JSON list of C-alpha atoms in Angstrom, two decimals:
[
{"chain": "K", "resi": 1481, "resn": "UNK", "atom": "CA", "xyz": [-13.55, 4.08, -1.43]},
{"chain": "K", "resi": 1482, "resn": "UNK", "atom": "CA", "xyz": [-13.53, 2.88, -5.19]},
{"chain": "K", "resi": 1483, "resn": "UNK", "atom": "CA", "xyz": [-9.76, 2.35, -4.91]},
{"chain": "K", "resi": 1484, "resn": "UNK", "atom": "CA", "xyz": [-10.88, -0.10, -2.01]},
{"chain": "K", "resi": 1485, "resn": "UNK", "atom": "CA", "xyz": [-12.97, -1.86, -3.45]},
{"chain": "K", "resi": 1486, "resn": "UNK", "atom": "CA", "xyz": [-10.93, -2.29, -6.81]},
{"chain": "K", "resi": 1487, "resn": "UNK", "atom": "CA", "xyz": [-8.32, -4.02, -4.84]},
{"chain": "K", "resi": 1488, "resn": "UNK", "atom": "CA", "xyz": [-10.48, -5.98, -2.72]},
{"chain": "K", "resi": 1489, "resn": "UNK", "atom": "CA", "xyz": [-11.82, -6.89, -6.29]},
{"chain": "K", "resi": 1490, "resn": "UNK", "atom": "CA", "xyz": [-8.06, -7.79, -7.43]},
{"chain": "K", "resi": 1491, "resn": "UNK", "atom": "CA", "xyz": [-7.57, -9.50, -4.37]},
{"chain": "K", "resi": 1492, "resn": "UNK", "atom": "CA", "xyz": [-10.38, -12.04, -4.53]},
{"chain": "K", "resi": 1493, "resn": "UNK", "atom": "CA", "xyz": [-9.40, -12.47, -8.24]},
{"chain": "K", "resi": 1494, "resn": "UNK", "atom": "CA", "xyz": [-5.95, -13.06, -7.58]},
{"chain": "K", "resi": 1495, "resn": "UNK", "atom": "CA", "xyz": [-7.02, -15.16, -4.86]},
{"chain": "K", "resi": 1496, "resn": "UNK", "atom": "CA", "xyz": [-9.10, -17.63, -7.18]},
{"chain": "K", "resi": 1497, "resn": "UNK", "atom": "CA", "xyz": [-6.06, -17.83, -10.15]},
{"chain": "K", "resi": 1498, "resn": "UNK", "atom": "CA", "xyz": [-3.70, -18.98, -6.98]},
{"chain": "K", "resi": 1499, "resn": "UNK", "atom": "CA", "xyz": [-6.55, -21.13, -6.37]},
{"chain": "K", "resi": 1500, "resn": "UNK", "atom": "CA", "xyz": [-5.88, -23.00, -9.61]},
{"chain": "K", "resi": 1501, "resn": "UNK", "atom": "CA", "xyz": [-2.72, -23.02, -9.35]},
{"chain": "K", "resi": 1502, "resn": "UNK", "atom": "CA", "xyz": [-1.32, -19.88, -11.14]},
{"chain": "K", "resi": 1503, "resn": "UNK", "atom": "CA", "xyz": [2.33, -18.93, -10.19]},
{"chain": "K", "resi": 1504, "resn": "UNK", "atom": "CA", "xyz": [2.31, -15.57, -10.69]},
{"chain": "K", "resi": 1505, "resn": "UNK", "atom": "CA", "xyz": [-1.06, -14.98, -9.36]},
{"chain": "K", "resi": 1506, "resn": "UNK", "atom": "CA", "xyz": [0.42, -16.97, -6.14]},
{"chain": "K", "resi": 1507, "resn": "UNK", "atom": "CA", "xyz": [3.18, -14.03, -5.74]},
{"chain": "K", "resi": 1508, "resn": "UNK", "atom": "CA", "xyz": [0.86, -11.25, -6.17]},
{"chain": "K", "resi": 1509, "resn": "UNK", "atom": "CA", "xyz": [-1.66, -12.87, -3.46]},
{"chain": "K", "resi": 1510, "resn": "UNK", "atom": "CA", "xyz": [1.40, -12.45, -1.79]},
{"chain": "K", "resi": 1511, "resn": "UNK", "atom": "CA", "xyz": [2.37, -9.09, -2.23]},
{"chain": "K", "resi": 1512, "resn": "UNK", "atom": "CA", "xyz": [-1.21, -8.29, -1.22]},
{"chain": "K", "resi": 1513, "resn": "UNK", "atom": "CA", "xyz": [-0.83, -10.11, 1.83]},
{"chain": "K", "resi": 1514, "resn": "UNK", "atom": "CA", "xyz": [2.72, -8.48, 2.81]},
{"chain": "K", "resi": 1515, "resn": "UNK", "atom": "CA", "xyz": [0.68, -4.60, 1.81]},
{"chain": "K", "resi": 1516, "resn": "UNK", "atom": "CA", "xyz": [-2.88, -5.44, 3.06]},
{"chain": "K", "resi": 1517, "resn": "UNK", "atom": "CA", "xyz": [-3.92, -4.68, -0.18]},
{"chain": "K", "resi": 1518, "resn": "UNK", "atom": "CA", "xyz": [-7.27, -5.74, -0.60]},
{"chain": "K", "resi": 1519, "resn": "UNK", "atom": "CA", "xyz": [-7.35, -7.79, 2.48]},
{"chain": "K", "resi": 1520, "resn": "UNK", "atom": "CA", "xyz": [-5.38, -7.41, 6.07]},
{"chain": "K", "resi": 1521, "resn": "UNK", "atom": "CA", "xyz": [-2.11, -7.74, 6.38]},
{"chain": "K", "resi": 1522, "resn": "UNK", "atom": "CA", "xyz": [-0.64, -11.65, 6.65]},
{"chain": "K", "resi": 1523, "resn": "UNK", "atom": "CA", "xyz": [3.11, -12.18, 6.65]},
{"chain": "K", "resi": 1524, "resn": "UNK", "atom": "CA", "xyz": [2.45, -16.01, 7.33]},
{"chain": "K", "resi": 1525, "resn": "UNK", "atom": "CA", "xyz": [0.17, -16.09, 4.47]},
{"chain": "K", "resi": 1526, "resn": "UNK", "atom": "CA", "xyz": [2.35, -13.95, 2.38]},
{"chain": "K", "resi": 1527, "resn": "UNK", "atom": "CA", "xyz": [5.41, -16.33, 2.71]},
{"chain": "K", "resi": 1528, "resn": "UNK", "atom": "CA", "xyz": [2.86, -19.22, 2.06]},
{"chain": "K", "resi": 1529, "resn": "UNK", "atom": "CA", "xyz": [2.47, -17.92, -1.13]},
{"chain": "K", "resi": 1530, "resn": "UNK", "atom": "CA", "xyz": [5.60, -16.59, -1.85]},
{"chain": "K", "resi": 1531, "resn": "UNK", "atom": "CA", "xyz": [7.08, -19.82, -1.52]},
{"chain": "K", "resi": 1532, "resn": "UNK", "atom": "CA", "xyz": [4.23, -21.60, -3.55]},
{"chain": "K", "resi": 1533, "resn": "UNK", "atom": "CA", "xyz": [5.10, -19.68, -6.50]},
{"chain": "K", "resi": 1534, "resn": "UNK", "atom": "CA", "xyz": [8.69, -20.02, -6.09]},
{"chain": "K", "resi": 1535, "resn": "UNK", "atom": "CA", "xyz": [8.36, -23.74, -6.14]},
{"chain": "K", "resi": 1536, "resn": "UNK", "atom": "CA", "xyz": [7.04, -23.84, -9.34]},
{"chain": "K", "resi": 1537, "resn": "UNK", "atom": "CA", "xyz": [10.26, -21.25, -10.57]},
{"chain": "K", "resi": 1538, "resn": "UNK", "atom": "CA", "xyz": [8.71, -18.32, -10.41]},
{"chain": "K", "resi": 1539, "resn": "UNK", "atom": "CA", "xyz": [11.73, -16.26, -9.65]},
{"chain": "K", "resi": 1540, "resn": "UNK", "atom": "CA", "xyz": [10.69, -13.26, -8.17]},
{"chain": "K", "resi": 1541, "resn": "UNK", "atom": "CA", "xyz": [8.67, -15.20, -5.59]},
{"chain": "K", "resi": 1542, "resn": "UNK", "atom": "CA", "xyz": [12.35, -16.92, -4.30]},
{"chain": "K", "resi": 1543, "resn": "UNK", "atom": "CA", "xyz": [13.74, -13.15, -4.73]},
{"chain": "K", "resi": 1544, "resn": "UNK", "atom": "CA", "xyz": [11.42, -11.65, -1.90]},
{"chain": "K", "resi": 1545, "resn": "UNK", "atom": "CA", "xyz": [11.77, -14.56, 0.39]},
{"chain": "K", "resi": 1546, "resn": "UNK", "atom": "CA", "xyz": [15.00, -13.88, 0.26]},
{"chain": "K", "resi": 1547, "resn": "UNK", "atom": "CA", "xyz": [14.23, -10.57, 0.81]},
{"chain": "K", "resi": 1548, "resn": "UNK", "atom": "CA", "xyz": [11.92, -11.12, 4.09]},
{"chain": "K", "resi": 1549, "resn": "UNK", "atom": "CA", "xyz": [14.74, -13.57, 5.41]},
{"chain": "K", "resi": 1550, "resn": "UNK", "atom": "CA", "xyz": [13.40, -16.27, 8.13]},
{"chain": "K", "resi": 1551, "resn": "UNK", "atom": "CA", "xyz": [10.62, -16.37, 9.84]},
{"chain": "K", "resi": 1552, "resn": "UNK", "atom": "CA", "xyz": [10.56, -14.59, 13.04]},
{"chain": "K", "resi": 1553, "resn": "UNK", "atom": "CA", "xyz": [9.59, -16.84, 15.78]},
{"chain": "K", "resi": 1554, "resn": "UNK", "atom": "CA", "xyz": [8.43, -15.36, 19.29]},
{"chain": "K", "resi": 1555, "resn": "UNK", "atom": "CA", "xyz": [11.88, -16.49, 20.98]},
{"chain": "K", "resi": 1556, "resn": "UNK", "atom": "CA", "xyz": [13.73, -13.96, 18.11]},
{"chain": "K", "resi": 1557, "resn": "UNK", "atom": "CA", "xyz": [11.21, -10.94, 18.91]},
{"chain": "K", "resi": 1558, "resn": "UNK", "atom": "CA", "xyz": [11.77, -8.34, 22.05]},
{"chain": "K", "resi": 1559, "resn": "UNK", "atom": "CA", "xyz": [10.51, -11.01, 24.55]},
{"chain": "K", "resi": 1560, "resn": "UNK", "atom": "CA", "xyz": [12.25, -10.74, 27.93]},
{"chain": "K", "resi": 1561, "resn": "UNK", "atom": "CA", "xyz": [14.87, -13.21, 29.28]},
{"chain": "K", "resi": 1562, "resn": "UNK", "atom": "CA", "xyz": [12.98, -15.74, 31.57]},
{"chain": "K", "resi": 1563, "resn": "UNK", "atom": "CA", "xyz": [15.07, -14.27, 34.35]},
{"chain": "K", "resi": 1564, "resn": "UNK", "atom": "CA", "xyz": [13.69, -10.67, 33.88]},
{"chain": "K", "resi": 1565, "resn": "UNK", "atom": "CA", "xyz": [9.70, -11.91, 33.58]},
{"chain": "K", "resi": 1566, "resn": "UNK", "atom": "CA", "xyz": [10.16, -13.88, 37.44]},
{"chain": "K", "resi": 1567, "resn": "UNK", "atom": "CA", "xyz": [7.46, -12.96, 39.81]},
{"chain": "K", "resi": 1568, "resn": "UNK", "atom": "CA", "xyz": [7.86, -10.14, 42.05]},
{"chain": "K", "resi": 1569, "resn": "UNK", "atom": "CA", "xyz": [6.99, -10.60, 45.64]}
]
């Protein structure tokens, strides 16, 4: 429980640095977003801040988008062909 709230604790401080612009506080909001450390887990918001940081050079921000790759849309997932989800009679 401790270990909870510690990272909850590093979260929210983290989350106040990005806040003001800190790069490297930017990537480990993300990191924490990608683990659910300190907060549920957010890819979306992850790669938001992933890609904050790595816009102002922070390099191991642009290394773990890399890393992710793109961005899943719904289309890319296990949804069925349009054919296969036709109403049966």
């Amino acid at each position: 429980l401790q270990k909870d709230k510690n990272e909850v604790k590093q979260f929210e401080f983290y989350k106040r640095r990005a806040g003001e612009g800190s790069d490297d506080a930017q990537y480990q909001l993300g990191l924490r977003y990608l683990a659910g450390k300190g907060t549920a887990p957010d890819e979306k918001l992850a790669r938001e801040f992933f890609e904050k940081a790595a816009k102002q050079g922070h390099k191991q921000a642009g290394q773990k988008l890399a890393e992710l790759g793109p961005v899943k849309t719904a289309s890319q997932s296990t949804a069925q062909p349009a054919s296969a989800a036709s109403v049966k009679k």
